[in-house]
CSV table of C-alpha atoms in Angstrom, one decimal:
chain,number,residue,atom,x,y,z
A,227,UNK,CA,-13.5,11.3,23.9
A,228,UNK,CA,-16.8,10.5,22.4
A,229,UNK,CA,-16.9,7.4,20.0
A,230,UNK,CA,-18.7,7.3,17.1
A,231,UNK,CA,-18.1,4.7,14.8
A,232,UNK,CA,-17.3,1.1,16.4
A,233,UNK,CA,-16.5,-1.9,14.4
A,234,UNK,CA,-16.8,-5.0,16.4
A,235,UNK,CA,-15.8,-8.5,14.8
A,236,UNK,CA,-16.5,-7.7,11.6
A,237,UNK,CA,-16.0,-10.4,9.1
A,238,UNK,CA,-17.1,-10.6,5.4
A,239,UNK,CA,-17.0,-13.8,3.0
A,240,UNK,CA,-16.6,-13.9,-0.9
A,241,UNK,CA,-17.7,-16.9,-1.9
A,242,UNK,CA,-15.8,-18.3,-5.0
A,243,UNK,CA,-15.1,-21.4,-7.6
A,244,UNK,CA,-12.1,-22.4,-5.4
A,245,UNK,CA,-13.4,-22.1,-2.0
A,246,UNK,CA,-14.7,-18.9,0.8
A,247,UNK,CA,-12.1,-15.4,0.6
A,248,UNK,CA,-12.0,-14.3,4.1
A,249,UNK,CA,-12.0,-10.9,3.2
A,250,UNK,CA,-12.8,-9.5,6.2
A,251,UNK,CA,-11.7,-12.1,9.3
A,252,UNK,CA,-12.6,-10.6,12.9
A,253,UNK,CA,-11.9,-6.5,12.3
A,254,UNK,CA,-12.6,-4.6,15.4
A,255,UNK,CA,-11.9,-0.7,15.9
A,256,UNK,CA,-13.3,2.3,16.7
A,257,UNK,CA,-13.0,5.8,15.7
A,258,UNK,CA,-13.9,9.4,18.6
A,259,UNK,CA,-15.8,12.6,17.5
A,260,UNK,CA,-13.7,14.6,15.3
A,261,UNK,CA,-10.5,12.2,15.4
A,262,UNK,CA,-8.6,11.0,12.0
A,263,UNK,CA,-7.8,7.5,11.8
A,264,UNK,CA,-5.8,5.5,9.1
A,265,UNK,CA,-6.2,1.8,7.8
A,266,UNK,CA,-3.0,0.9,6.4
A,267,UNK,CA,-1.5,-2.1,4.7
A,268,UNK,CA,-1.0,-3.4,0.9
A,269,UNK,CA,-3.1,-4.4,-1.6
A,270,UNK,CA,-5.4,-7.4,-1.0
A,271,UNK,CA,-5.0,-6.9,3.0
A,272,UNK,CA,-8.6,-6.1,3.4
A,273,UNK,CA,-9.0,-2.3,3.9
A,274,UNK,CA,-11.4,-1.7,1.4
A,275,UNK,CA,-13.6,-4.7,2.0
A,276,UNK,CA,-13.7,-3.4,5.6
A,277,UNK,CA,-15.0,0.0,4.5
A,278,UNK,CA,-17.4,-1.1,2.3
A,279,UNK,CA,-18.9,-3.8,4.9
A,280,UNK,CA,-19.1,-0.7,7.4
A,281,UNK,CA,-21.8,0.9,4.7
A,282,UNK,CA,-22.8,-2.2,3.2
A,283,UNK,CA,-21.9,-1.6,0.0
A,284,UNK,CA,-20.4,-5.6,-0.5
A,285,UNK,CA,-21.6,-6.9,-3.7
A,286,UNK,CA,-23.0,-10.5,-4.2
A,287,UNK,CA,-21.7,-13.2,-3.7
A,288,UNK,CA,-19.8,-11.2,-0.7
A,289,UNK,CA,-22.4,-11.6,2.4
A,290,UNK,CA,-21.0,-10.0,6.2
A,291,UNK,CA,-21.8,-13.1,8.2
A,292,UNK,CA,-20.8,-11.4,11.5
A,293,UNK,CA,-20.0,-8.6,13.5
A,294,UNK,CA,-21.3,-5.1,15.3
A,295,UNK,CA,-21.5,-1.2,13.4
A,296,UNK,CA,-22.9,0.9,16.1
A,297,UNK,CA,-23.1,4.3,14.9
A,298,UNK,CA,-25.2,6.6,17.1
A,299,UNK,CA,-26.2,3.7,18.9
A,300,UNK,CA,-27.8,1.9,16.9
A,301,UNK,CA,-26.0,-1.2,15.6
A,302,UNK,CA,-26.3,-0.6,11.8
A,303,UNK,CA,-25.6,-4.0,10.7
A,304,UNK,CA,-29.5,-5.1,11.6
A,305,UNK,CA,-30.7,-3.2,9.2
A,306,UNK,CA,-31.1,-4.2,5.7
A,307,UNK,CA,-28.7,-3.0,2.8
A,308,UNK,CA,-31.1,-1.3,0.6
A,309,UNK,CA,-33.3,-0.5,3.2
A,310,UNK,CA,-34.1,3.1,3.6
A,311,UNK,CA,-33.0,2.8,7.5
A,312,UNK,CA,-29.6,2.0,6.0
A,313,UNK,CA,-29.9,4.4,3.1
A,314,UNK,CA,-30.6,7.2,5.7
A,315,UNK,CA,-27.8,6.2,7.3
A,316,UNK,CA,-25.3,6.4,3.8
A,317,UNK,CA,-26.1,9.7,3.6
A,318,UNK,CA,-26.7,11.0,6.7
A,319,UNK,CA,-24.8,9.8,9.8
A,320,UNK,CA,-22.2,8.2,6.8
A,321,UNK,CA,-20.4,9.4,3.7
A,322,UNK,CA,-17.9,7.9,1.7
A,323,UNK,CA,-15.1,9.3,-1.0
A,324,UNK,CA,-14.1,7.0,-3.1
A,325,UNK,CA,-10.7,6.6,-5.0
A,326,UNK,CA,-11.6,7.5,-8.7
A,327,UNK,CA,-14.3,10.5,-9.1
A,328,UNK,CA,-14.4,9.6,-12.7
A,329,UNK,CA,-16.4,6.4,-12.6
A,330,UNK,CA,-18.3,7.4,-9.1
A,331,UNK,CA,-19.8,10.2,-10.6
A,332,UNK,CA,-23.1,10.4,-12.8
A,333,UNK,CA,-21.4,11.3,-16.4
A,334,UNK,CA,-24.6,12.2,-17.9
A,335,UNK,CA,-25.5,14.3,-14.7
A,336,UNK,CA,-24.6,18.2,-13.8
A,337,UNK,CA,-22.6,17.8,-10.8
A,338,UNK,CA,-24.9,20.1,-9.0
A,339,UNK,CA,-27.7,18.1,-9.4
A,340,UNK,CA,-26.0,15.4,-8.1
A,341,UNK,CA,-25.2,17.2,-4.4
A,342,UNK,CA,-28.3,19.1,-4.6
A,343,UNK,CA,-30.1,15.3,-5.3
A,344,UNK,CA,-28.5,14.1,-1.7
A,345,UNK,CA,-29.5,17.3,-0.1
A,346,UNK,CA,-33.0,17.1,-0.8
A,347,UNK,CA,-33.2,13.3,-0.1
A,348,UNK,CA,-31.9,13.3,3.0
A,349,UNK,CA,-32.0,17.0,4.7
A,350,UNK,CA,-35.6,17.4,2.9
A,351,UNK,CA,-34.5,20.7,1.0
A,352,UNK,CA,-36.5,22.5,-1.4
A,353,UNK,CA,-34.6,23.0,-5.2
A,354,UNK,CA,-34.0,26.5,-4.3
A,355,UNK,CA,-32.2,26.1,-0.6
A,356,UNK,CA,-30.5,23.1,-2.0
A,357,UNK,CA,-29.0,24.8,-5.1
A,358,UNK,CA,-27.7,27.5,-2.4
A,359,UNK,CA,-26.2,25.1,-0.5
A,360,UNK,CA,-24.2,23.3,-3.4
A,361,UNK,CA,-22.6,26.0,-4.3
A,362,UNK,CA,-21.6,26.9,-0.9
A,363,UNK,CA,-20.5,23.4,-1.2
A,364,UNK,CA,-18.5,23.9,-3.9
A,365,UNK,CA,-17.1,27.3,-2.9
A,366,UNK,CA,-16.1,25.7,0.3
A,367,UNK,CA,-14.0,22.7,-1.7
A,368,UNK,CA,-12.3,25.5,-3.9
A,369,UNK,CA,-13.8,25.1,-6.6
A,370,UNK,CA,-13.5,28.3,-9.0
A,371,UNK,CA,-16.9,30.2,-10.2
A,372,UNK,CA,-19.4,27.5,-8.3
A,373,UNK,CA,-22.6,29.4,-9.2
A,374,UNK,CA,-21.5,28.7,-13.0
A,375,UNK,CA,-19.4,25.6,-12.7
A,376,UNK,CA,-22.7,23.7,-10.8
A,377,UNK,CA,-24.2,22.8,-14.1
A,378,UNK,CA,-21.0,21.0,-15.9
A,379,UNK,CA,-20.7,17.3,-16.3
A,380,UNK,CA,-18.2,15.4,-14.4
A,381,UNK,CA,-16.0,15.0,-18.3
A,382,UNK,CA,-15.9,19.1,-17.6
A,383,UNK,CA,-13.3,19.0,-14.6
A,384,UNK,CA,-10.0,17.7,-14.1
A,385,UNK,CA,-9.7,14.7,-11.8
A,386,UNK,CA,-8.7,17.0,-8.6
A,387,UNK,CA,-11.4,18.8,-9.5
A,388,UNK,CA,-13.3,16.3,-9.4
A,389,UNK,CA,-12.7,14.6,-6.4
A,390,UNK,CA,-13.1,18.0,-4.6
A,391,UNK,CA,-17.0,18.0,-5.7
A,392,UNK,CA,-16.5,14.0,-4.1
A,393,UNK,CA,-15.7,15.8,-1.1
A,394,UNK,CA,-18.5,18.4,-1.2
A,395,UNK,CA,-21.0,15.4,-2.1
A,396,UNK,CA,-19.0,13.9,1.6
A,397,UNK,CA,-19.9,16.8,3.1
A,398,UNK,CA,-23.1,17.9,2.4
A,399,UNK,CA,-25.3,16.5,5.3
A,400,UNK,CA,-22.9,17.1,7.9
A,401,UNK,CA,-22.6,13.1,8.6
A,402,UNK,CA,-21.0,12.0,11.6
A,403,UNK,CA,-18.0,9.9,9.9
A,404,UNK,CA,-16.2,10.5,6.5
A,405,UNK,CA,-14.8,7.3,4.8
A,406,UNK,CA,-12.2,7.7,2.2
A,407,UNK,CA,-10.4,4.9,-0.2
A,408,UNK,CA,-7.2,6.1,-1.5
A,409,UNK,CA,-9.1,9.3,-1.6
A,410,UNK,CA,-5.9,10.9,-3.7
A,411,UNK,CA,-4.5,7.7,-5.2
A,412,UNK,CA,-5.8,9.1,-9.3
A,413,UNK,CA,-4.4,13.1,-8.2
A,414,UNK,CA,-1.0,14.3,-8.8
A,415,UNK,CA,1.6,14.6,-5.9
A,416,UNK,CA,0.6,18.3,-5.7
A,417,UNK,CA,-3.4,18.1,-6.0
A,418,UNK,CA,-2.8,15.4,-3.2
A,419,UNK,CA,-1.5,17.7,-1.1
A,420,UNK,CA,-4.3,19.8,-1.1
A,421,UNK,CA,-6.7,17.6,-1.0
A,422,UNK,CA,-5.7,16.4,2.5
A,423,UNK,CA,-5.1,19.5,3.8
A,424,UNK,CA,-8.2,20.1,2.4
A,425,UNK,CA,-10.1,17.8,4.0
A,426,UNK,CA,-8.5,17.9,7.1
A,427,UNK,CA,-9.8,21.3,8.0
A,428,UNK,CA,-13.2,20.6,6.6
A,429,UNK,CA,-13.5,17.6,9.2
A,430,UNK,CA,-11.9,19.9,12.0
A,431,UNK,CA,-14.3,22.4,10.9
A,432,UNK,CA,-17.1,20.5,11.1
A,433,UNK,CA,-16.0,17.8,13.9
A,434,UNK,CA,-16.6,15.0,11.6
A,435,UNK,CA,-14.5,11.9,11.7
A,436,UNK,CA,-12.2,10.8,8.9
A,437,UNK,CA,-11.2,7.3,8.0
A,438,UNK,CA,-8.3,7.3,5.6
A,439,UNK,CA,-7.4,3.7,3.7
A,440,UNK,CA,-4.1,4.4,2.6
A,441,UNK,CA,-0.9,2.9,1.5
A,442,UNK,CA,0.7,5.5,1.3
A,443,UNK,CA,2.1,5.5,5.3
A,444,UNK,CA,3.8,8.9,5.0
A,445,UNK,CA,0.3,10.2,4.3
A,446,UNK,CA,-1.0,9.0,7.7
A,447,UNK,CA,1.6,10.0,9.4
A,448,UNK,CA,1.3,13.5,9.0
A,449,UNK,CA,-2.8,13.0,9.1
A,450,UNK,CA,-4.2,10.3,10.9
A,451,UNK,CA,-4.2,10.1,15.1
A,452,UNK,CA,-4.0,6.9,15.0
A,453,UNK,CA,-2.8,4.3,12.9
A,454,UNK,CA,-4.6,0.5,12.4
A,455,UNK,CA,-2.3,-1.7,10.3
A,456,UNK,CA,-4.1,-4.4,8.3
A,457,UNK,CA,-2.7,-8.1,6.7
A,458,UNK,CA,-4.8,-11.4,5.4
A,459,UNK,CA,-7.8,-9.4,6.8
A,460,UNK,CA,-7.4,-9.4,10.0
A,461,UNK,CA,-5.5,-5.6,12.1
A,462,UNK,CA,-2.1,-6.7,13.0
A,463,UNK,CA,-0.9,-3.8,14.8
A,464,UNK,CA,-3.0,-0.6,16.0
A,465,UNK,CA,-2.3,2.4,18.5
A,466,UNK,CA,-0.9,6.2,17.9
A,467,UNK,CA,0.4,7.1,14.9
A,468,UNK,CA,3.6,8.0,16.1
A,469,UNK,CA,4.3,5.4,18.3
A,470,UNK,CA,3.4,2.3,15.9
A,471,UNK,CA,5.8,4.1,13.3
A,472,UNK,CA,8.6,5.3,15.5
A,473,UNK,CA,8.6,2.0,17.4
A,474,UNK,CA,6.9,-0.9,15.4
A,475,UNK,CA,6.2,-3.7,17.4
A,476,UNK,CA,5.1,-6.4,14.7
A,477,UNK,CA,7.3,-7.7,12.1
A,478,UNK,CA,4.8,-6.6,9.2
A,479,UNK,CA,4.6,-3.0,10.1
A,480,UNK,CA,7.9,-2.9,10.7
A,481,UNK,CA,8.3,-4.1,7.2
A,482,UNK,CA,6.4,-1.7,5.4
A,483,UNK,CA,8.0,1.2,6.8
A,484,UNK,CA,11.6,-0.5,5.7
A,485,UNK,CA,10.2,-0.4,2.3
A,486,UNK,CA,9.5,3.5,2.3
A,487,UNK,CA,11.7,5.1,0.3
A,488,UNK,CA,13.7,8.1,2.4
A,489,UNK,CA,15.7,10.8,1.5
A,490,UNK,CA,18.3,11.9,3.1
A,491,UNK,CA,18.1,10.1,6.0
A,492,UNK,CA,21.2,7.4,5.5
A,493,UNK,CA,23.4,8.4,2.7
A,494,UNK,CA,24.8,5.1,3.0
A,495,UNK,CA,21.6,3.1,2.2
A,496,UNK,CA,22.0,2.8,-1.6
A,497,UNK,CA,19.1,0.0,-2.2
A,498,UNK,CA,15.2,-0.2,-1.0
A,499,UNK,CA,14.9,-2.9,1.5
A,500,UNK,CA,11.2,-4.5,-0.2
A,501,UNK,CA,9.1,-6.4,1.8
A,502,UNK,CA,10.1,-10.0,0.8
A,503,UNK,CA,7.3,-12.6,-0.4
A,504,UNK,CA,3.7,-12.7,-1.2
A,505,UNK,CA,0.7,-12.2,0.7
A,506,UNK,CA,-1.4,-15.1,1.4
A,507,UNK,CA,-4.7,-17.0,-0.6
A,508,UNK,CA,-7.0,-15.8,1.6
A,509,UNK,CA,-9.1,-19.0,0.6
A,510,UNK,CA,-6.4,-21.3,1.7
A,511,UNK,CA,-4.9,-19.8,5.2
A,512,UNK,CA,-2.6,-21.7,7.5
A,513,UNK,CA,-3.4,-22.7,11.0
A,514,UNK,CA,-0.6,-20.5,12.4
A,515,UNK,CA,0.4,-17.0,11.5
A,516,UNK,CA,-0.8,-15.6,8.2
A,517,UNK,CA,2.6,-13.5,7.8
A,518,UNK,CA,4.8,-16.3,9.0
A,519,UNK,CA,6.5,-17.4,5.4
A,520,UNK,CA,7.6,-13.9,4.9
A,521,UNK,CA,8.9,-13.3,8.4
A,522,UNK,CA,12.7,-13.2,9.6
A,523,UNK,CA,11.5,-13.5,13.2
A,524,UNK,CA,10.1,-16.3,13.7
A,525,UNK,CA,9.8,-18.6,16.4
A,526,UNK,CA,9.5,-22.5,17.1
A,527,UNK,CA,6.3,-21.0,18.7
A,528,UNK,CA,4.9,-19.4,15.7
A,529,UNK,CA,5.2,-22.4,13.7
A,530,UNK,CA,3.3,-24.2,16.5
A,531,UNK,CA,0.3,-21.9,18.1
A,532,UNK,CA,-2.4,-20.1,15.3
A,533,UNK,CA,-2.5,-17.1,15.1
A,534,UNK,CA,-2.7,-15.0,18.4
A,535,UNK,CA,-5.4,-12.1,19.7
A,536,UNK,CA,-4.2,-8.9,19.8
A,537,UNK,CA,-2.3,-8.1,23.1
A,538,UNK,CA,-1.2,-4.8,24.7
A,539,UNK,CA,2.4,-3.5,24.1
A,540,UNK,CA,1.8,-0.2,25.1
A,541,UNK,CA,-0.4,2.9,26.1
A,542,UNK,CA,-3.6,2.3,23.7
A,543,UNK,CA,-1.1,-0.1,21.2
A,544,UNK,CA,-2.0,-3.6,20.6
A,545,UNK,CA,0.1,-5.9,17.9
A,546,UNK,CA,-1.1,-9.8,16.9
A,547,UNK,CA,2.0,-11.3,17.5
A,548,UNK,CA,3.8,-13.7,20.0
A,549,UNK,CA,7.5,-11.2,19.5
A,550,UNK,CA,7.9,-8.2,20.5
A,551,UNK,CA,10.2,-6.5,18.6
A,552,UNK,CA,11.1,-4.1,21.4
A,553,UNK,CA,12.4,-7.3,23.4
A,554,UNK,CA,14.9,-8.2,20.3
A,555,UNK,CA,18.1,-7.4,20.4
């Protein structure tokens, strides 16, 4: 397989009143040609930070003080933010969907002129071919009428509808890797549906790469190849989908998948088993394990040693962790 987006140390600081939020603290991970990967993990845990670092899109006081992007070989991160290196790079080799459409759309702008606007900055289209295009676009996204439909505002079309032109906007250049934020977090349980079917066979289609940022786990496990599981900024767990979820190997994941609501599975189960506690102030961190106060197995050793490097469990499956939860009883 062919890699095409790999993350290397990435960390990212927001600076604040009561000290420096280590957003972002050491992420690595990589993504091959045409593969789907998920970031999972709860609010706070730094999956959105981490996308938005990747396209430098962190807002000030934030800063990325270290790390590697190499996207097409080049490492991206040497380039300035508002550069137009790295604004070529947005839109070309890089997209990203957002969660809400609502406020990442232009309100006072047609939503055709807003693809047709990317098309002709960065693929160098004339008005006419890149009018064409959008509406191919558009057709291709399902939306009904295109030709007509191209020159409504954003207020015009529901929110399904509007994410769809999102993923059209995504799409437009062709770019290398697609990075999504709760891409179906503001749609109704059937819009989300197809949506991710959606874009699942528009990446396929075009052999782009997909990065989901979900919480939603049952969402990347019918999606996502693999699965990286995120807490306190740093991965925790990372490796195939359906290995990390059939047979968790850190006390975290293995957590949030207890909290998953299931039907029919265990007609004795009449509760939700929640993930006890809180996660931690990023600004104040302990020496040892971040997830230590919440977790039931816990060692003398955990209390003792910080907080370990990833290790291998497994075939391509790595968890930060001194237990194994295969090894317990």
């Amino acid at each position: 397989m062919v890699t095409v987006l790999d993350v290397q140390d990435l960390r990212t600081y927001l600076p604040t009143k009561k000290g420096i939020v280590k957003a972002v603290d050491g992420v690595s991970f990589h993504i091959d040609e045409g593969e789907i990967i998920g970031i999972a993990g709860e609010s706070g845990c730094g999956k959105t930070e981490t996308m938005l670092s990747i396209v430098q899109l962190i807002q000030p006081p934030g800063k990325i003080m270290s790390g590697r992007v190499i996207i097409d070989d080049e490492d991206i991160l040497q380039l300035k933010a508002n550069s137009p290196g790295m604004r070529s790079v947005r839109g070309r080799k890089m997209s990203f969907i957002f969660t809400d459409p609502k406020t990442s759309l232009n309100p006072t702008l047609a939503i055709g002129r807003q693809i047709t606007e990317v098309l002709e900055t960065h693929l160098d289209m004339d008005k006419q071919a890149a009018r064409e295009r959008t509406v191919e676009l558009l057709d291709m996204v399902g939306v009904p009428d295109a030709g007509a439909r191209m020159d409504d505002r954003p207020f015009q079309f529901s929110n399904g509808m509007r994410q769809r032109v999102m993923i059209a906007m995504a799409l437009a250049c062709n770019p290398m890797v697609v990075i999504t934020d709760e891409p179906t977090n503001v749609a109704d349980i059937t819009t989300k549906s197809q949506l991710l079917e959606l874009m699942k066979g528009l990446v396929s289609g075009l052999n782009t790469s997909l990065i989901i940022t979900t919480q939603n786990l049952g969402m990347l496990t019918r999606y996502a190849r693999r699965v990286y599981v995120m807490y306190a900024g740093r991965i925790v767990e990372s490796g195939p989908t359906t290995v990390v979820f059939n047979n968790p190997c850190h006390p975290y994941t293995l957590g949030l998948l207890r909290s998953v609501p299931r039907l029919g599975v265990n007609k004795s189960i009449k509760k939700l088993n929640p993930l006890l506690g809180f996660t931690p102030d990023l600004i104040d961190m302990p020496p040892h394990c971040a997830f230590l106060p919440r977790c039931t197995y816990k060692t003398e050793r955990c209390e003792r040693e910080p907080w370990p490097d990833m290790r291998p469990v497994g075939e391509d499956h790595q968890i930060r962790c001194y237990v194994d939860l295969r090894e317990i009883p």
